[in-house]
Tab-separated table of C-alpha atoms in Angstrom:
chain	number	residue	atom	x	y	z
A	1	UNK	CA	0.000	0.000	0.000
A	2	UNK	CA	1.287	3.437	-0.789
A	3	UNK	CA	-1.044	6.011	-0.912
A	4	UNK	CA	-4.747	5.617	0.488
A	5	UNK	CA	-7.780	7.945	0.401
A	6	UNK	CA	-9.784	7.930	3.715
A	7	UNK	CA	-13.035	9.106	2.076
A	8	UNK	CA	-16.872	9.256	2.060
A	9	UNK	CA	-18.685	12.058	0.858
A	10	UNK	CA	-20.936	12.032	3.809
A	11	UNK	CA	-20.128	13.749	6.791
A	12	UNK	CA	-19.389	12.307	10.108
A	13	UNK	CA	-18.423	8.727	9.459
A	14	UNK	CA	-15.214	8.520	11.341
A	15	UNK	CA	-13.074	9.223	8.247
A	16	UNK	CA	-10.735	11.805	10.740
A	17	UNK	CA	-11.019	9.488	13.552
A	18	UNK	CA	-10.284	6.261	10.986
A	19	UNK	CA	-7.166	8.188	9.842
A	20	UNK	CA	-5.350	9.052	12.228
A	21	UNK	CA	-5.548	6.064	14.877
A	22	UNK	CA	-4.815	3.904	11.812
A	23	UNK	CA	-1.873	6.046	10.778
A	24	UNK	CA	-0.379	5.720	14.772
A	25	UNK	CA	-1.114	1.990	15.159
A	26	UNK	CA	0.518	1.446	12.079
A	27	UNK	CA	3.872	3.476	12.739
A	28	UNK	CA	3.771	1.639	15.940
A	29	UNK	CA	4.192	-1.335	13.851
A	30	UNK	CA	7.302	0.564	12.593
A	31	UNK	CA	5.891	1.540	9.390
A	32	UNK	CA	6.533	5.918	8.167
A	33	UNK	CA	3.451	7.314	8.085
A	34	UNK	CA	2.389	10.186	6.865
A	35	UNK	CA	-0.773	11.975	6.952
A	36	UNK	CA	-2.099	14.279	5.019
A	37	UNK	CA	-5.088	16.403	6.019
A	38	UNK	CA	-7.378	17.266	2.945
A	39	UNK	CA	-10.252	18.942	4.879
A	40	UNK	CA	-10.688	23.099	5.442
A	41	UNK	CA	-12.135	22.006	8.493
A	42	UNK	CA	-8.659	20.864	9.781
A	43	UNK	CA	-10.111	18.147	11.807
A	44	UNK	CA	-6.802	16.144	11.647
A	45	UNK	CA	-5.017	18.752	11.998
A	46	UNK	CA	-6.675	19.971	15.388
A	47	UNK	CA	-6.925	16.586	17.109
A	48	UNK	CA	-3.066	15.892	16.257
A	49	UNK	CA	-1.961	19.772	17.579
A	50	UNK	CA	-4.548	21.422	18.790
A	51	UNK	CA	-5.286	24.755	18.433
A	52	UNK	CA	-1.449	25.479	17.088
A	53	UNK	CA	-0.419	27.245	13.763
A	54	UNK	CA	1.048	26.405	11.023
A	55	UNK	CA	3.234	28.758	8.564
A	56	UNK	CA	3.223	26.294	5.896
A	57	UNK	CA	0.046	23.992	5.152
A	58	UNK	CA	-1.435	22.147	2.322
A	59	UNK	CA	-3.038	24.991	0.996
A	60	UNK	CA	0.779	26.402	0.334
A	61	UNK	CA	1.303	23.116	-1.212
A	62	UNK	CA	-1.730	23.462	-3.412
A	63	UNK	CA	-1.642	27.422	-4.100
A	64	UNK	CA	1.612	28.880	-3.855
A	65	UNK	CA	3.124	25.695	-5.318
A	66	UNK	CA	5.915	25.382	-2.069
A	67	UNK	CA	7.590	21.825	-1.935
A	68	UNK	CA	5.668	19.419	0.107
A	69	UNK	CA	8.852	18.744	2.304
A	70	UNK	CA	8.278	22.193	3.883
A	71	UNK	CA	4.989	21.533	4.993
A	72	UNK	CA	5.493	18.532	6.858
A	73	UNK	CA	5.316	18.549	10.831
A	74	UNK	CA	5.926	15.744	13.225
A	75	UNK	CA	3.057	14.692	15.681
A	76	UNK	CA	5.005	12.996	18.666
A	77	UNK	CA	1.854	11.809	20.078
A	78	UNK	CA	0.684	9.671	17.284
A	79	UNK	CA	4.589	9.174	15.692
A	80	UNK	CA	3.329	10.223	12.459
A	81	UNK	CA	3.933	13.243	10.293
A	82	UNK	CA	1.445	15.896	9.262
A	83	UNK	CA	0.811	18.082	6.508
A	84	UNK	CA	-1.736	20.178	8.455
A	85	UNK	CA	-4.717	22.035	6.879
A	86	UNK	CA	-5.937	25.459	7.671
A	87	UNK	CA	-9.506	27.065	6.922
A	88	UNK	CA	-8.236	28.974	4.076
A	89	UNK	CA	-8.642	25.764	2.328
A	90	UNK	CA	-12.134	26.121	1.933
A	91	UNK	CA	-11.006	28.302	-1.120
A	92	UNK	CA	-8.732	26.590	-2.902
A	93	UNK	CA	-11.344	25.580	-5.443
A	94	UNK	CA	-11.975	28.671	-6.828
A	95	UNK	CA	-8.064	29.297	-6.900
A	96	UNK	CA	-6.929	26.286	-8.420
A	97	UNK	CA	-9.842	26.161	-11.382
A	98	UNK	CA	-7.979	27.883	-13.574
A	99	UNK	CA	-4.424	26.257	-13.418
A	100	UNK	CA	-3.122	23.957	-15.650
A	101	UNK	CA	-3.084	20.403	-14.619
A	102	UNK	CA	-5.239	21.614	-11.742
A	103	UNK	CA	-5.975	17.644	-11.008
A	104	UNK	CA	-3.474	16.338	-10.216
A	105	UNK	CA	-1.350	19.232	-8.514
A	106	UNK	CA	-1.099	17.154	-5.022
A	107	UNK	CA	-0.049	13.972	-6.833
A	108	UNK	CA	2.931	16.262	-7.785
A	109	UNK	CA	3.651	17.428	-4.648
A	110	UNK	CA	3.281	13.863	-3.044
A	111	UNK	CA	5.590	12.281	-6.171
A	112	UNK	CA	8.659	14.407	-4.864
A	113	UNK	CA	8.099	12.452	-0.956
A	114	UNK	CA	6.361	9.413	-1.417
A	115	UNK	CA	9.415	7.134	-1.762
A	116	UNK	CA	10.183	8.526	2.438
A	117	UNK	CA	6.969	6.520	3.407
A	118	UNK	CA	5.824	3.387	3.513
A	119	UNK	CA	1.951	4.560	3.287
A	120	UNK	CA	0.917	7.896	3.362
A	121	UNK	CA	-2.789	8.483	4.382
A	122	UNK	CA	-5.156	11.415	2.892
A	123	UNK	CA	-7.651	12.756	4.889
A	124	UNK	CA	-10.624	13.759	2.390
A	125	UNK	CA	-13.224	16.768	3.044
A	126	UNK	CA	-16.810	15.009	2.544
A	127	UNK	CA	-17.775	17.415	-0.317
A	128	UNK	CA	-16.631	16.733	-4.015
A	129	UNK	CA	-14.911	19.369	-5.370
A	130	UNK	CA	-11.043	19.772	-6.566
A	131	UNK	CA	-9.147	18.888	-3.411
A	132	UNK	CA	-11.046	15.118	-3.756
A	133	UNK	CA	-10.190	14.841	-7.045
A	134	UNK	CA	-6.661	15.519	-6.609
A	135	UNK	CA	-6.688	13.326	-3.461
A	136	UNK	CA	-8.348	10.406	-5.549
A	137	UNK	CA	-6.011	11.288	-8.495
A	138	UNK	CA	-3.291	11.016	-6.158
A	139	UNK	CA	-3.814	7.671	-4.726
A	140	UNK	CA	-3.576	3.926	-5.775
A	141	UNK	CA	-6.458	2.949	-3.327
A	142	UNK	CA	-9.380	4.495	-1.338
A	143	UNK	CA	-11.148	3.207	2.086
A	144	UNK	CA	-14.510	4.404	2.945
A	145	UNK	CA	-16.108	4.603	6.368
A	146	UNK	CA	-19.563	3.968	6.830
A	147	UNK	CA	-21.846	4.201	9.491
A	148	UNK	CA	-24.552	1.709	9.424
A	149	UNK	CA	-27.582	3.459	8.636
A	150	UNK	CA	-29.510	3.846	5.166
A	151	UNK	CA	-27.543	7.092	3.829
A	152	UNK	CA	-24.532	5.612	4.461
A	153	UNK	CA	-25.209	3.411	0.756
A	154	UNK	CA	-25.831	6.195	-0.206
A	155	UNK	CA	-22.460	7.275	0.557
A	156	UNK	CA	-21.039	4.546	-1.201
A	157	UNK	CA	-22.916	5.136	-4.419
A	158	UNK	CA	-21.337	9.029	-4.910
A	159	UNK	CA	-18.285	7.604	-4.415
A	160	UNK	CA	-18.622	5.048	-6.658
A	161	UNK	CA	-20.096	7.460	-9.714
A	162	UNK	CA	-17.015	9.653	-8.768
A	163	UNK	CA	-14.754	7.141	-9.160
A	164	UNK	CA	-16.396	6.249	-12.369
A	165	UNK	CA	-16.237	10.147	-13.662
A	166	UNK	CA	-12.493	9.812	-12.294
A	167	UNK	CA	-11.334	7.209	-14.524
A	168	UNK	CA	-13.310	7.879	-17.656
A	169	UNK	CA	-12.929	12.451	-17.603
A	170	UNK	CA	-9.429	11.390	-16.200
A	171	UNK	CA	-8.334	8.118	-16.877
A	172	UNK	CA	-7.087	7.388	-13.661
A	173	UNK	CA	-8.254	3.993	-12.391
A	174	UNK	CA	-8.422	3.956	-8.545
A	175	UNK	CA	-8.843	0.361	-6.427
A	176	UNK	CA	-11.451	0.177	-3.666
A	177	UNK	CA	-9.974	-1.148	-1.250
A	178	UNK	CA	-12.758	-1.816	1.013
A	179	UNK	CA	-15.657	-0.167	3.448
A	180	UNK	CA	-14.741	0.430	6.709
A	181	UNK	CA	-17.930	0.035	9.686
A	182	UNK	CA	-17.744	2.775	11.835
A	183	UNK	CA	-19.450	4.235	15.206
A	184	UNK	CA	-21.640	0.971	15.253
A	185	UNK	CA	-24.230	0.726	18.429
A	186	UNK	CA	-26.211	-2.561	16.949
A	187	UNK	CA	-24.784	-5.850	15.764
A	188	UNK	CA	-27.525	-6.667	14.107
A	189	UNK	CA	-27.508	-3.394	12.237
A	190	UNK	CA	-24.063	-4.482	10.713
A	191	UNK	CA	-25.725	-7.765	9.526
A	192	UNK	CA	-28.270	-5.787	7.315
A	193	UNK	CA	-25.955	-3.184	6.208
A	194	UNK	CA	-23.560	-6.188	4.709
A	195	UNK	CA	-26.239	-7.162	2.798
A	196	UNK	CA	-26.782	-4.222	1.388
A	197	UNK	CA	-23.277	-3.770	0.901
A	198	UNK	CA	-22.860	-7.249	-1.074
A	199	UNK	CA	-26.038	-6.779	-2.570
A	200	UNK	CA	-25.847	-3.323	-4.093
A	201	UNK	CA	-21.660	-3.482	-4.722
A	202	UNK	CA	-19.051	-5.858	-5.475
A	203	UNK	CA	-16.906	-4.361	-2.667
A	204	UNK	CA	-14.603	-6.049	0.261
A	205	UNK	CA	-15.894	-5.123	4.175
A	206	UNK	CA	-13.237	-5.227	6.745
A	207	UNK	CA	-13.972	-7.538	9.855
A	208	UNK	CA	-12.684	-5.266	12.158
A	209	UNK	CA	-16.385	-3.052	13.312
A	210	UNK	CA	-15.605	-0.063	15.161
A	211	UNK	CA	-17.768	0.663	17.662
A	212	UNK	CA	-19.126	3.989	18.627
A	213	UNK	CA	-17.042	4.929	21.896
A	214	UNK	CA	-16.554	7.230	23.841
A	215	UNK	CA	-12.949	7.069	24.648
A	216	UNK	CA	-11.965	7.465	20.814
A	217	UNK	CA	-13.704	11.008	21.382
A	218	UNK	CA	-12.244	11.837	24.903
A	219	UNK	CA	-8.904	11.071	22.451
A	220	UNK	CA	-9.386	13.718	20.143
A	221	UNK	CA	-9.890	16.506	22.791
A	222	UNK	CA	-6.432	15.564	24.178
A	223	UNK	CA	-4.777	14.752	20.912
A	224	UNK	CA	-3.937	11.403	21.605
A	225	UNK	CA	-4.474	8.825	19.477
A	226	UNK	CA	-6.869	6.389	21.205
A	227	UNK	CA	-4.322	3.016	21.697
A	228	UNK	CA	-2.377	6.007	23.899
A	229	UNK	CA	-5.226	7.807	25.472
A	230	UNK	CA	-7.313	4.273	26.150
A	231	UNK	CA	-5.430	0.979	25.286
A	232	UNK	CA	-8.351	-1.268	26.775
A	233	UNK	CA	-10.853	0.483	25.373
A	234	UNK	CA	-13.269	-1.304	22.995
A	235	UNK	CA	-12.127	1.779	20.549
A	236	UNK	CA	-8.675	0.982	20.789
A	237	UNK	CA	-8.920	-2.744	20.387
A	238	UNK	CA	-11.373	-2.182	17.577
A	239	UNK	CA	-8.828	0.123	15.440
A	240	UNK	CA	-5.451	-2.134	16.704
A	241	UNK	CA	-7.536	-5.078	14.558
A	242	UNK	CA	-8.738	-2.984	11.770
A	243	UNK	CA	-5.233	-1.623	11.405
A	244	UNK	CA	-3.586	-5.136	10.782
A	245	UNK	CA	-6.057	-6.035	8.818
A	246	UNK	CA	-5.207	-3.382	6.211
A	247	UNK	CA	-1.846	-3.648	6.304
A	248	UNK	CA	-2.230	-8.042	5.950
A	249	UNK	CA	-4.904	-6.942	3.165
A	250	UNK	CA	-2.441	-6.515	0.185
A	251	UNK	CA	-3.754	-6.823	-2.868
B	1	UNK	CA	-26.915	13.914	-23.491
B	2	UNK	CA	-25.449	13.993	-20.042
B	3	UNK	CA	-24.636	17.138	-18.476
B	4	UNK	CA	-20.445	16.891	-17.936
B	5	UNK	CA	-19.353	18.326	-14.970
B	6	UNK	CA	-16.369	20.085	-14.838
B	7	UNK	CA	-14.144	18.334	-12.365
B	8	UNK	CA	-13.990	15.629	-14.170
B	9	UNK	CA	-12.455	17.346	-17.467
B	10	UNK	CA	-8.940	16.801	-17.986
B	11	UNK	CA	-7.314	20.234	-17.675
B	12	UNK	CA	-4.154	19.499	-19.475
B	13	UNK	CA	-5.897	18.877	-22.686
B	14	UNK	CA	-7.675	21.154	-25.402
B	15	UNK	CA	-10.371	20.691	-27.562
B	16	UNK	CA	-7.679	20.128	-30.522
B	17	UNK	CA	-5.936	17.482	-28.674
B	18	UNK	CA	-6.316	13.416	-29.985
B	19	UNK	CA	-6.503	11.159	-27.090
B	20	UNK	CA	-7.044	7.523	-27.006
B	21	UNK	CA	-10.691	6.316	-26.045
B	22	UNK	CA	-10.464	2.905	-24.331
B	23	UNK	CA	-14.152	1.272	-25.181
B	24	UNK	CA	-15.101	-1.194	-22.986
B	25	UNK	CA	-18.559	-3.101	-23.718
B	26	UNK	CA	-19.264	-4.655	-20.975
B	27	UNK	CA	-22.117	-8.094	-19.709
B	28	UNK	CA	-21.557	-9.480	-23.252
B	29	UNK	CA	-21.612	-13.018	-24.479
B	30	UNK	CA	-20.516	-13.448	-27.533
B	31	UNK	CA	-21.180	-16.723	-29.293
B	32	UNK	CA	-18.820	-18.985	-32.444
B	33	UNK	CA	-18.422	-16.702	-35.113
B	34	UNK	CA	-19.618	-13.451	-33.842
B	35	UNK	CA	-17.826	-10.015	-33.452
B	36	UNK	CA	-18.737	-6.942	-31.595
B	37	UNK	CA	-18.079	-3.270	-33.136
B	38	UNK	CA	-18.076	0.176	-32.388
B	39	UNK	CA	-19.269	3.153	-34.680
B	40	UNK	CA	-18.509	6.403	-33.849
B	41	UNK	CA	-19.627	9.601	-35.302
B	42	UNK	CA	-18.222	12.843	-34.852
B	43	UNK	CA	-20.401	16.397	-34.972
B	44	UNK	CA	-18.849	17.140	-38.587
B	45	UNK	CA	-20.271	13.290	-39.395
B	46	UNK	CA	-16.797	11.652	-39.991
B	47	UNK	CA	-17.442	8.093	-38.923
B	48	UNK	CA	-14.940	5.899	-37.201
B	49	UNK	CA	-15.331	2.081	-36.933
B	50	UNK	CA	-13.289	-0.167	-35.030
B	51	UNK	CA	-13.603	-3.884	-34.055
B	52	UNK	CA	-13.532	-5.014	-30.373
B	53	UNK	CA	-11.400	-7.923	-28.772
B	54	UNK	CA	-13.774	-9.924	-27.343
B	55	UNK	CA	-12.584	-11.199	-23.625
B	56	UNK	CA	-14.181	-14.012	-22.486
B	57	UNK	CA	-13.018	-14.363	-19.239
B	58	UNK	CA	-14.223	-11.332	-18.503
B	59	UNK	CA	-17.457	-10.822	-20.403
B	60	UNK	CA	-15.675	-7.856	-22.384
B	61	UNK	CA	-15.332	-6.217	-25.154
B	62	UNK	CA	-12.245	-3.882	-25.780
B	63	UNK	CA	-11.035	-1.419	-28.546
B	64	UNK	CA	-9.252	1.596	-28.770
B	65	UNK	CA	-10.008	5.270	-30.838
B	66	UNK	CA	-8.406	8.373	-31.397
B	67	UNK	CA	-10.668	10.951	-31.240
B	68	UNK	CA	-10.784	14.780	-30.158
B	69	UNK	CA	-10.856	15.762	-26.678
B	70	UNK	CA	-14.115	16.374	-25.354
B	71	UNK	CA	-16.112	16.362	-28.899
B	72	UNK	CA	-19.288	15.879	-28.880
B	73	UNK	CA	-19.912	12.172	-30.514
B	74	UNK	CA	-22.908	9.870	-31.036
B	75	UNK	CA	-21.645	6.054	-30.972
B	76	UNK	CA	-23.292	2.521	-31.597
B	77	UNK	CA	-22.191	-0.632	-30.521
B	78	UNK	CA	-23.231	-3.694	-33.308
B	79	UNK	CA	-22.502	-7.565	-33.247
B	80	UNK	CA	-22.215	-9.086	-36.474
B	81	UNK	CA	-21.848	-12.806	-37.657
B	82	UNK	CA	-19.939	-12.732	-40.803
B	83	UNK	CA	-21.418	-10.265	-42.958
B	84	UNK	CA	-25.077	-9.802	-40.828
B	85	UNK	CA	-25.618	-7.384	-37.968
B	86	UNK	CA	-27.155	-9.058	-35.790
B	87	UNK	CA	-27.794	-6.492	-32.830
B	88	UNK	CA	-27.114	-3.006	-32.308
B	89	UNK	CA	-27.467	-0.733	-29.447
B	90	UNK	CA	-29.530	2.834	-29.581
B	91	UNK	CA	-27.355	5.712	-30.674
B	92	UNK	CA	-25.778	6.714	-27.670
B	93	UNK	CA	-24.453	10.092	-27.159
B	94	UNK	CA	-21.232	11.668	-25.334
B	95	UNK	CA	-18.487	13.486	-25.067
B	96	UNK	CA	-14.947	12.195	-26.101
B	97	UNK	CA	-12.882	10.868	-22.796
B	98	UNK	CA	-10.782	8.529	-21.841
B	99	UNK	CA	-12.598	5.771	-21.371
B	100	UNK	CA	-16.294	5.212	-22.986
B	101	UNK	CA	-17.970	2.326	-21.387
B	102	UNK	CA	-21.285	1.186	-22.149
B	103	UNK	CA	-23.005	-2.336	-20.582
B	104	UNK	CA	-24.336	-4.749	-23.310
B	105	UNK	CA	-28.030	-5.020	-22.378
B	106	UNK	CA	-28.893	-8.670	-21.678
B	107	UNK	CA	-31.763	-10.850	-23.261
B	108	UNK	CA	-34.933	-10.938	-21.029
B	109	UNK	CA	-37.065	-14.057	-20.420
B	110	UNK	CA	-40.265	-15.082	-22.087
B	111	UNK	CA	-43.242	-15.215	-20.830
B	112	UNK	CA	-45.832	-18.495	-20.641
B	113	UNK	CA	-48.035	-16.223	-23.094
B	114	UNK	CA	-45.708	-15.126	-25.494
B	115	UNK	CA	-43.960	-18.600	-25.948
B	116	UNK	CA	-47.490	-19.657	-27.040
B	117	UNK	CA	-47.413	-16.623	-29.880
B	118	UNK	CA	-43.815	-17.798	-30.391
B	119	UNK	CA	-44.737	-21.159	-32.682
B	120	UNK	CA	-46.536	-18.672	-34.962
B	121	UNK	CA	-44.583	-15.870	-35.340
B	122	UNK	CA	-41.254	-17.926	-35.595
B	123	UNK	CA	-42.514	-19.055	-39.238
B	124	UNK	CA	-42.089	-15.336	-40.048
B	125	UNK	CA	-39.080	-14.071	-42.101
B	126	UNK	CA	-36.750	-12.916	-39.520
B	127	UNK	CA	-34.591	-9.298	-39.785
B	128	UNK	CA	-31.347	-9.496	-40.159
B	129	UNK	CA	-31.029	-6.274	-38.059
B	130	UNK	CA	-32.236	-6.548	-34.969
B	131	UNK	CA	-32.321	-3.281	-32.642
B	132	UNK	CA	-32.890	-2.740	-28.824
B	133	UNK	CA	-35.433	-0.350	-28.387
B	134	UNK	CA	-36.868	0.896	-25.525
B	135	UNK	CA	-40.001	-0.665	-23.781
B	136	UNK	CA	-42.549	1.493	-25.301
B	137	UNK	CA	-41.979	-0.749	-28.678
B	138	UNK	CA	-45.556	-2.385	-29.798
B	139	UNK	CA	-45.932	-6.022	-27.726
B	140	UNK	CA	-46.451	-7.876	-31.104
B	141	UNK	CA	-42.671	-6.404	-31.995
B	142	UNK	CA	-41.574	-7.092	-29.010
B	143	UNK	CA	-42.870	-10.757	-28.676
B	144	UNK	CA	-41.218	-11.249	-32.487
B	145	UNK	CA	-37.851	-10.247	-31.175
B	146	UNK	CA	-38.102	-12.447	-27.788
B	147	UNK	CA	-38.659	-15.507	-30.451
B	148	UNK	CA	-36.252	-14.536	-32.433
B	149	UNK	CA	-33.679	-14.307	-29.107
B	150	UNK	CA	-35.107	-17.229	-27.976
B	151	UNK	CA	-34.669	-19.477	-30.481
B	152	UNK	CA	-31.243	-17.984	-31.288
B	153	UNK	CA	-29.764	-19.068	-27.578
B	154	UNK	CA	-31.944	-22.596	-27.885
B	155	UNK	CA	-34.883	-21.710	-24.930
């Protein structure tokens, strides 16, 4: 795996959460990871540092064309580096429409580091628009989170048709690498959503449910990632799983 | 046609530029003998034809065009057994991209009724052209084409 799309175009599936405790549990395996956070709303970005500023972000990466390399930061916490976000983001489509090759700008910027990772992780905002497109056109595979509940197939179907759009405007083929179940409360939810899942797509479902808990949340607000800030928690246990199973999921 | 949005335009390429169109028909079964072909016109009406490889692993058909970025096109797909078409698609309608994929609609069943009707109207000549319409066809057509399909795949 090299570099992976955390996406879903609906809001408040875990993709954040799903990020960046995968990300940690896998440099704890010893892998470099690197994360990069795709979303205005810097939600990444503020669970790995806070309320702390950045000089250099991935708008400056995107919009003033300055070398990935800069941009990077180091989050102790999690062992994982950063390229942080910023709200000024939120306007890089309207910046970027008219520049040439305005698709695949990231996947440029990414080229000149990639080969310093082992995986490197993108955080996606939920709305289609530029910055997914160059996340999507950046990366070999996507994961989406889902909560189990009817819009989340819905979910899956945008991202589908824009992965269709993708390769056929673009002709970049991307791999799905699976759907993620997150912030479950009901087993027997999960049952019905994987039939809907195998019924409606031809797409893998990890094992590894993540449960909707409360110590993964206590983790954001003190920037931990949740295998620090809660190791027995059913969160943590639930994301130390679904994080081998990705990496032993090759191919 | 489709409205195109934006995003999904290739940036890097102009109007003037050729690019290669990867066709894929997809959900077909192609039987001894039988080829599967594309036919593309253009909005001055230059026409471009080009056989598909036919993968049957896969249920597939492949082929490759050059055409203009983004021009506005109207394509067919046809299946032909030596020198008959045998089926065509409706004339679809696009825009030139990199890949133009279309699923091969499949034969439907037949009804109790209309296999009854089928002894009789099978003595009929048959057309060698044979076109997939949509469903608002008349049911005496319709029935003439399922016993046509029918008897072609042995039901």
């Amino acid at each position: 795996m090299s570099i992976v799309s955390v996406i879903n175009h609906k809001g408040g599936v875990a993709k954040t959460t799903t990020s960046i405790n995968v990300a940690s549990s896998w440099a704890k395996m010893g892998k470099r990871v690197l994360v990069v956070d795709l979303d205005p709303q810097a939600s990444a970005t503020h669970s790995m540092f806070g309320k702390e500023e950045f000089k250099k972000t991935v708008f400056d990466v995107l919009v003033n064309r300055v070398p990935a390399k800069e941009a990077i930061v180091h989050a102790e916490e999690f062992n994982v580096d950063l390229i942080p976000s910023e709200l000024l983001l939120s306007g890089c489509d309207i910046q970027l429409a008219a520049f040439y090759g305005r698709e695949r700008i990231l996947k440029r910027a990414l080229d000149e580091i990639k080969d310093e990772y082992d995986v490197i992780i993108i955080d996606c905002s939920p709305s289609l628009g530029l910055l997914t497109v160059n996340a999507l056109l950046a990366s070999k595979e996507i994961i989406i989170p889902i909560c189990p509940e009817y819009f989340s197939i819905k979910g899956i179907e945008l991202i589908l048709d824009t992965i269709k759009n993708i390769r056929a405007g673009l002709g970049h083929k991307v791999k799905i690498k699976g759907v993620i179940i997150t912030r479950f409360r009901n087993r027997k939810v999960i049952g019905r959503v994987l039939e809907d899942v195998k019924e409606a797509f031809n797409i893998k479902v990890f094992k590894s449910y993540i449960p909707d808990n409360i110590s993964v949340e206590e983790a954001h607000h003190n920037h931990l990632p949740v295998h620090k800030y809660a190791p027995r928690s059913k969160g943590s246990i639930a994301y130390r799983a679904l994080s081998k199973e990705l990496l032993n999921d090759e191919g | 046609m489709t409205k195109g949005n934006p995003l999904f335009v290739d940036s890097t390429k102009l109007q003037t530029d050729s690019i290669g169109v990867n066709i894929e028909l997809t959900n077909l079964f192609l039987r001894e003998g039988e080829s599967a072909f594309i036919k593309v016109t253009n909005e001055k009406g230059q026409v471009n034809r080009t056989a598909l490889k036919y993968l049957e692993q896969d249920n597939l058909a492949q082929g490759q065009l050059w055409l203009f970025h983004q021009q506005k096109i109207s394509y067919q797909f046809y299946i032909t057994k030596g020198e008959d078409v045998l089926f065509t698609t409706d004339l679809l309608e696009s825009r030139a991209s990199y890949i133009l994929q279309h699923q091969w609609q499949p034969c439907f069943k037949m009804s109790s009724k209309e296999k009854v009707k089928k002894a009789a109207i099978s003595k009929k000549p048959k057309n060698k052209i044979k076109t997939q319409t949509k469903s608002n066809e008349s049911v005496s057509k319709g029935v003439e084409r399922v016993s046509s399909i029918m008897a072609k795949w042995g039901f």
